[in-house]
CSV table of C-alpha atoms in Angstrom, one decimal:
chain,number,residue,atom,x,y,z
A,1,MET,CA,311.7,129.5,56.3
A,2,LYS,CA,308.2,130.0,57.6
A,3,LYS,CA,307.3,133.5,58.6
A,4,ILE,CA,303.9,135.3,58.8
A,5,MET,CA,304.9,138.4,56.9
A,6,ASN,CA,304.5,140.3,53.7
A,7,GLY,CA,308.2,140.7,52.9
A,8,ALA,CA,311.4,140.9,54.8
A,9,ASP,CA,311.9,144.5,53.8
A,10,GLN,CA,308.6,145.6,55.4
A,11,VAL,CA,308.8,143.8,58.7
A,12,GLU,CA,309.9,146.7,60.9
A,13,ASN,CA,307.7,149.3,59.2
A,14,GLU,CA,304.5,147.2,59.4
A,15,MET,CA,305.2,146.0,62.9
A,16,ILE,CA,305.4,149.6,64.2
A,17,LEU,CA,302.3,150.6,62.2
A,18,GLY,CA,300.4,147.6,63.7
A,19,MET,CA,301.5,148.5,67.2
A,20,ALA,CA,300.4,152.1,66.7
A,21,LYS,CA,297.0,151.0,65.4
A,22,ALA,CA,296.6,148.6,68.3
A,23,TYR,CA,297.6,151.1,71.0
A,24,PRO,CA,297.0,154.6,69.7
A,25,GLN,CA,296.5,155.8,73.3
A,26,TYR,CA,300.2,155.0,73.9
A,27,VAL,CA,302.2,155.2,70.8
A,28,ARG,CA,302.3,156.8,67.3
A,29,LYS,CA,304.7,156.2,64.5
A,30,LEU,CA,306.9,159.0,63.2
A,31,ASP,CA,306.3,159.7,59.6
A,32,GLY,CA,309.1,158.2,57.4
A,33,GLN,CA,310.9,156.6,60.4
A,34,ASN,CA,310.7,153.3,62.3
A,35,VAL,CA,310.3,155.2,65.5
A,36,GLY,CA,307.5,154.9,68.0
A,37,VAL,CA,306.9,157.9,70.2
A,38,ARG,CA,304.5,158.6,73.1
A,39,SER,CA,301.1,159.6,71.7
A,40,CYS,CA,300.7,162.6,74.1
A,41,LYS,CA,304.1,164.3,74.6
A,42,LYS,CA,304.6,165.2,78.2
A,43,GLU,CA,306.5,168.4,78.9
A,44,GLY,CA,308.2,169.3,82.1
A,45,LYS,CA,310.1,166.0,82.5
A,46,VAL,CA,313.2,164.4,81.1
A,47,ALA,CA,312.3,162.4,78.0
A,48,LEU,CA,313.6,158.8,77.6
A,49,ILE,CA,314.6,157.2,74.3
A,50,SER,CA,315.8,153.6,73.8
A,51,GLY,CA,315.9,151.1,71.0
A,52,GLY,CA,318.1,148.9,68.9
A,53,GLY,CA,317.5,146.1,66.4
A,54,SER,CA,314.0,144.8,66.0
A,55,GLY,CA,313.2,141.2,66.9
A,56,HIS,CA,313.2,141.7,70.7
A,57,GLU,CA,309.5,142.5,71.0
A,58,PRO,CA,307.9,143.8,73.1
A,59,ALA,CA,311.2,145.6,73.6
A,60,HIS,CA,311.4,148.4,72.9
A,61,GLY,CA,308.2,149.9,71.5
A,62,GLY,CA,306.1,148.0,73.9
A,63,TYR,CA,307.5,150.2,76.7
A,64,VAL,CA,306.5,153.5,75.3
A,65,GLY,CA,304.0,155.2,77.6
A,66,GLU,CA,303.6,156.7,81.0
A,67,GLY,CA,306.3,155.9,83.5
A,68,MET,CA,308.7,154.4,80.9
A,69,LEU,CA,309.9,155.4,77.5
A,70,ASP,CA,309.0,158.4,75.4
A,71,ALA,CA,310.4,157.0,72.2
A,72,ALA,CA,311.7,153.7,70.9
A,73,VAL,CA,313.8,153.4,67.7
A,74,ALA,CA,313.6,150.1,65.7
A,75,GLY,CA,316.5,149.1,63.5
A,76,ALA,CA,316.3,146.2,61.1
A,77,VAL,CA,316.1,142.8,62.9
A,78,PHE,CA,319.1,142.4,65.1
A,79,THR,CA,320.7,145.5,63.5
A,80,SER,CA,321.3,148.8,65.2
A,81,PRO,CA,319.3,151.8,63.9
A,82,SER,CA,321.3,154.4,62.1
A,83,PRO,CA,321.8,157.9,63.7
A,84,GLU,CA,319.1,159.6,61.6
A,85,PRO,CA,316.0,157.9,63.1
A,86,ILE,CA,317.5,158.2,66.6
A,87,LEU,CA,318.0,161.9,66.0
A,88,GLU,CA,314.4,162.2,64.7
A,89,GLY,CA,313.2,160.4,67.8
A,90,ILE,CA,315.2,162.8,70.1
A,91,ARG,CA,313.8,165.8,68.3
A,92,ALA,CA,310.2,164.5,68.6
A,93,ILE,CA,310.3,164.0,72.4
A,94,ALA,CA,312.9,166.6,73.6
A,95,THR,CA,311.7,168.8,76.4
A,96,ASP,CA,313.4,171.7,78.3
A,97,GLN,CA,314.5,169.1,80.8
A,98,GLY,CA,316.5,167.2,78.2
A,99,VAL,CA,316.7,163.6,76.9
A,100,LEU,CA,318.2,160.5,78.4
A,101,MET,CA,319.3,157.7,76.0
A,102,ILE,CA,319.2,154.2,77.4
A,103,VAL,CA,321.5,152.1,75.2
A,104,LYS,CA,322.2,148.4,75.3
A,105,ASN,CA,325.9,147.6,75.1
A,106,TYR,CA,326.4,146.6,71.5
A,107,THR,CA,329.0,148.4,69.5
A,108,GLY,CA,326.7,149.6,66.7
A,109,ASP,CA,324.0,150.8,69.2
A,110,VAL,CA,326.5,152.7,71.3
A,111,MET,CA,328.2,154.3,68.3
A,112,ASN,CA,325.0,155.4,66.6
A,113,PHE,CA,323.2,156.6,69.7
A,114,GLU,CA,326.2,158.6,70.7
A,115,MET,CA,326.4,160.1,67.2
A,116,ALA,CA,322.7,161.1,67.3
A,117,GLY,CA,323.1,162.5,70.8
A,118,GLU,CA,326.0,164.7,69.6
A,119,MET,CA,324.0,166.0,66.7
A,120,ALA,CA,321.1,166.8,69.0
A,121,GLU,CA,323.4,168.7,71.3
A,122,MET,CA,324.5,170.8,68.4
A,123,GLU,CA,320.9,171.8,68.0
A,124,GLY,CA,320.7,172.9,71.6
A,125,ILE,CA,319.1,169.7,73.1
A,126,ALA,CA,320.5,168.5,76.4
A,127,VAL,CA,321.3,164.8,76.0
A,128,LYS,CA,322.9,162.3,78.3
A,129,GLN,CA,323.1,158.5,78.1
A,130,VAL,CA,323.6,155.3,80.1
A,131,VAL,CA,324.8,152.0,78.7
A,132,VAL,CA,323.3,148.8,80.0
A,133,ASN,CA,325.6,145.8,80.4
A,134,ASP,CA,323.8,143.4,82.7
A,135,ASP,CA,324.9,140.1,81.1
A,136,VAL,CA,327.2,138.1,83.3
A,137,ALA,CA,327.8,135.3,80.8
A,138,VAL,CA,330.6,136.6,78.6
A,139,LYS,CA,332.8,139.7,78.1
A,140,ASP,CA,333.8,141.1,74.7
A,141,SER,CA,331.4,139.0,72.7
A,142,LEU,CA,330.9,139.1,68.9
A,143,TYR,CA,329.2,142.6,69.0
A,144,THR,CA,330.5,144.2,72.2
A,145,VAL,CA,333.4,145.6,74.1
A,146,GLY,CA,332.5,144.5,77.6
A,147,ARG,CA,329.4,142.9,78.7
A,148,ARG,CA,326.2,142.7,76.6
A,149,GLY,CA,323.0,144.6,77.4
A,150,VAL,CA,320.1,142.1,77.7
A,151,ALA,CA,316.8,141.7,79.5
A,152,GLY,CA,317.8,143.8,82.6
A,153,THR,CA,317.4,146.8,80.3
A,154,VAL,CA,313.6,146.6,80.8
A,155,LEU,CA,314.1,147.2,84.5
A,156,VAL,CA,316.3,150.1,83.7
A,157,HIS,CA,313.5,151.6,81.6
A,158,LYS,CA,311.2,151.2,84.5
A,159,ILE,CA,313.4,152.8,87.1
A,160,ALA,CA,314.5,155.7,84.8
A,161,GLY,CA,311.0,156.3,83.6
A,162,ALA,CA,309.6,156.5,87.1
A,163,LYS,CA,312.3,158.9,88.1
A,164,ALA,CA,311.6,161.1,85.1
A,165,GLU,CA,307.9,161.3,85.9
A,166,THR,CA,308.7,162.9,89.2
A,167,GLY,CA,310.2,165.9,87.4
A,168,ALA,CA,313.7,165.1,88.4
A,169,SER,CA,316.6,166.7,86.6
A,170,LEU,CA,318.5,165.1,83.7
A,171,ASP,CA,321.4,164.4,86.0
A,172,GLU,CA,319.1,162.8,88.6
A,173,VAL,CA,317.4,160.6,86.0
A,174,GLN,CA,320.7,159.5,84.6
A,175,ALA,CA,321.9,158.7,88.1
A,176,ALA,CA,318.8,156.6,88.9
A,177,ALA,CA,319.2,154.7,85.6
A,178,GLN,CA,322.9,154.1,86.3
A,179,LYS,CA,322.0,152.8,89.8
A,180,ALA,CA,319.7,150.3,88.3
A,181,ILE,CA,322.4,149.2,85.8
A,182,ASP,CA,324.9,148.8,88.7
A,183,ASN,CA,322.5,146.6,90.6
A,184,VAL,CA,321.1,144.3,87.9
A,185,ARG,CA,322.6,141.1,86.6
A,186,THR,CA,321.3,138.7,83.9
A,187,MET,CA,322.2,135.3,82.3
A,188,GLY,CA,320.3,133.2,79.8
A,189,MET,CA,320.3,130.0,77.7
A,190,ALA,CA,318.6,128.6,74.6
A,191,ILE,CA,317.4,125.2,73.3
A,192,THR,CA,316.5,126.3,69.8
A,193,PRO,CA,317.7,129.1,67.4
A,194,CYS,CA,315.7,131.8,65.7
A,195,THR,CA,315.6,132.9,62.0
A,196,VAL,CA,316.2,136.5,61.0
A,197,PRO,CA,313.7,137.2,58.2
A,198,ALA,CA,316.3,138.7,55.8
A,199,ALA,CA,318.6,135.7,56.3
A,200,GLY,CA,316.1,133.0,55.7
A,201,LYS,CA,317.8,130.4,57.9
A,202,PRO,CA,318.5,129.8,61.6
A,203,GLY,CA,321.4,131.8,63.0
A,204,PHE,CA,323.0,128.7,64.6
A,205,GLU,CA,322.2,125.0,65.1
A,206,LEU,CA,321.5,122.9,68.2
A,207,SER,CA,320.7,119.2,68.2
A,208,ASP,CA,317.6,118.0,70.0
A,209,ASP,CA,319.6,117.1,73.1
A,210,GLU,CA,321.7,120.3,73.3
A,211,MET,CA,321.5,123.7,74.9
A,212,GLU,CA,323.6,126.9,74.6
A,213,VAL,CA,324.4,128.4,78.0
A,214,GLY,CA,325.0,132.1,78.3
A,215,ILE,CA,323.7,132.9,74.8
A,216,GLY,CA,323.1,136.5,73.7
A,217,ILE,CA,319.8,138.0,72.6
A,218,HIS,CA,320.9,137.9,68.9
A,219,GLY,CA,322.0,134.2,69.1
A,220,GLU,CA,325.6,135.1,69.9
A,221,PRO,CA,327.5,132.2,71.4
A,222,GLY,CA,327.5,131.8,75.2
A,223,THR,CA,329.9,130.2,77.6
A,224,HIS,CA,329.5,126.7,76.3
A,225,ARG,CA,327.2,124.1,74.7
A,226,GLU,CA,326.2,121.0,76.6
A,227,ALA,CA,323.6,118.3,76.9
A,228,LEU,CA,320.1,119.5,77.9
A,229,ARG,CA,319.6,119.2,81.6
A,230,PRO,CA,316.5,119.3,83.9
A,231,ALA,CA,315.1,122.8,84.5
A,232,ASP,CA,316.3,123.0,88.1
A,233,GLU,CA,319.9,122.1,87.1
A,234,ILE,CA,319.8,124.8,84.4
A,235,VAL,CA,318.6,127.4,86.9
A,236,ASP,CA,321.3,126.3,89.4
A,237,MET,CA,323.9,127.0,86.8
A,238,LEU,CA,322.7,130.4,85.8
A,239,MET,CA,321.9,131.5,89.4
A,240,GLU,CA,325.4,130.5,90.6
A,241,LYS,CA,327.0,132.8,88.0
A,242,ILE,CA,324.6,135.7,88.8
A,243,LEU,CA,325.0,135.5,92.6
A,244,ALA,CA,328.7,135.2,92.3
A,245,ASP,CA,328.9,138.4,90.3
A,246,LEU,CA,327.0,140.6,92.8
A,247,ASP,CA,326.4,140.3,96.5
A,248,TYR,CA,322.7,140.4,97.2
A,249,THR,CA,323.0,139.6,100.9
A,250,GLY,CA,321.0,142.0,103.1
A,251,HIS,CA,319.0,143.3,100.2
A,252,GLU,CA,315.6,142.5,98.7
A,253,ALA,CA,315.6,141.6,95.0
A,254,ALA,CA,313.3,142.0,92.0
A,255,VAL,CA,313.2,138.9,89.7
A,256,LEU,CA,312.6,139.0,86.0
A,257,ILE,CA,312.1,135.6,84.3
A,258,ASN,CA,312.3,136.5,80.6
A,259,GLY,CA,311.2,134.3,77.8
A,260,ALA,CA,313.2,134.3,74.5
A,261,GLY,CA,310.1,134.2,72.4
A,262,ALA,CA,309.0,130.6,72.0
A,263,THR,CA,309.2,129.4,75.6
A,264,PRO,CA,305.8,128.5,77.1
A,265,LEU,CA,304.7,130.3,80.2
A,266,MET,CA,304.4,126.8,81.8
A,267,GLU,CA,308.2,126.4,81.5
A,268,LEU,CA,308.9,130.0,82.7
A,269,PHE,CA,306.9,129.4,85.8
A,270,ILE,CA,308.8,126.1,86.4
A,271,ILE,CA,312.0,128.2,86.2
A,272,ASN,CA,310.7,130.8,88.6
A,273,ASN,CA,309.7,128.1,91.1
A,274,HIS,CA,313.3,127.1,91.5
A,275,VAL,CA,314.7,130.7,91.4
A,276,ALA,CA,312.4,131.7,94.3
A,277,ASP,CA,313.5,128.6,96.3
A,278,ILE,CA,317.2,129.4,95.7
A,279,LEU,CA,316.7,133.0,96.9
A,280,ALA,CA,314.7,131.9,99.9
A,281,GLY,CA,317.4,129.4,100.8
A,282,LYS,CA,320.0,132.2,100.7
A,283,GLY,CA,317.9,134.6,102.8
A,284,ILE,CA,317.3,137.0,99.9
A,285,PRO,CA,313.7,138.2,100.0
A,286,VAL,CA,311.9,138.5,96.7
A,287,TYR,CA,310.2,141.9,96.6
A,288,LYS,CA,308.6,141.6,93.1
A,289,THR,CA,308.6,139.1,90.3
A,290,PHE,CA,308.0,139.5,86.6
A,291,VAL,CA,307.4,136.4,84.4
A,292,GLY,CA,306.9,136.6,80.6
A,293,ASN,CA,308.3,137.7,77.3
A,294,TYR,CA,310.0,141.1,78.0
A,295,MET,CA,313.0,141.0,75.6
A,296,THR,CA,312.8,138.2,73.1
A,297,SER,CA,314.9,136.8,70.3
A,298,ILE,CA,312.2,136.4,67.7
A,299,GLU,CA,311.1,132.7,68.0
A,300,MET,CA,314.1,131.4,70.0
A,301,ALA,CA,313.3,128.9,72.7
A,302,GLY,CA,315.1,129.8,75.9
A,303,PHE,CA,315.0,132.1,78.9
A,304,SER,CA,317.0,134.5,81.0
A,305,ILE,CA,317.0,135.3,84.7
A,306,SER,CA,317.6,138.9,85.8
A,307,LEU,CA,318.0,139.9,89.5
A,308,LEU,CA,317.8,143.6,90.5
A,309,ARG,CA,319.3,144.4,93.9
A,310,LEU,CA,317.0,146.8,95.7
A,311,ASP,CA,317.2,149.7,98.2
A,312,ASP,CA,314.3,151.9,99.3
A,313,GLU,CA,314.8,154.3,96.3
A,314,LEU,CA,314.7,151.5,93.7
A,315,LYS,CA,311.7,149.9,95.4
A,316,GLY,CA,309.8,153.1,95.2
A,317,LEU,CA,310.6,153.6,91.6
A,318,LEU,CA,309.8,150.0,90.7
A,319,ASP,CA,306.4,150.4,92.4
A,320,ALA,CA,305.6,153.7,90.7
A,321,LYS,CA,302.9,153.8,88.0
A,322,ALA,CA,303.7,152.6,84.6
A,323,ASP,CA,301.1,152.3,81.8
A,324,THR,CA,302.5,151.0,78.5
A,325,PRO,CA,301.4,148.3,76.1
A,326,ALA,CA,303.7,145.7,77.5
A,327,PHE,CA,304.4,146.8,81.1
A,328,LYS,CA,302.0,148.1,83.7
A,329,ALA,CA,302.4,148.9,87.4
């Protein structure tokens, strides 16, 4: 295993320290916890917290700032954080308007965030949650009951964060987040695995001429493994599944082409080229496109496509100001 690190047991702590030192105007690290919180707490609005296992950078700490998250909790790589740091994060950001937890649909994340939320409520903090389940590839995977939460979570952060900045109530922010969840679909693939630092070896194996279709962001199996195909054929396969799951007819869409960590931008733009052509051919206007590494799997090579079906409210929230280390609007 080759990793540029000081020790597997210090990866998460040193990562958050490094982020806070790089972007002190956006994020600071809570003492004794692997939690990044907004440097300047903003009162008078619903506070947003998200997180999960590390290894998905810039998710989730890169989205702490104006118009998105107020806190991000980092568990060990690909491992849910325990309730304690989540509760500390909630305490640090809580306002009179309450706290919304944005949770990806993995069993450990859901259980630990819910437990932390219940403990916060016992302290008088109003807490609600949404669970993101945008992956159309598989249901009831290794770590989930129901669909997995993947890269579409970033768009949920954006929508909910923008709604919170307007001063909307906790119920209204939760409703906006849920609306984004109901309208976003994602599917991905990979051509090489990644190595969790503490494990020291790749989480799975693929031969040079193979790809895994529908893979999860932790390297979980997808729908099937097959011979590597040209980019356009891969996109056709993923888009067929996404478009069959939700009817985008008569709506504009936001497109997120997300790199898994080791995929060059050259290849992501090749992917987007065909995604745009498919949508144009189906009469689905593209309102906004995002291309880059938004929710990675350490150094996995691969990508995912997310489509967010838009209405006027979601378009306005997508356009609203966001100023974070990894997402700006």
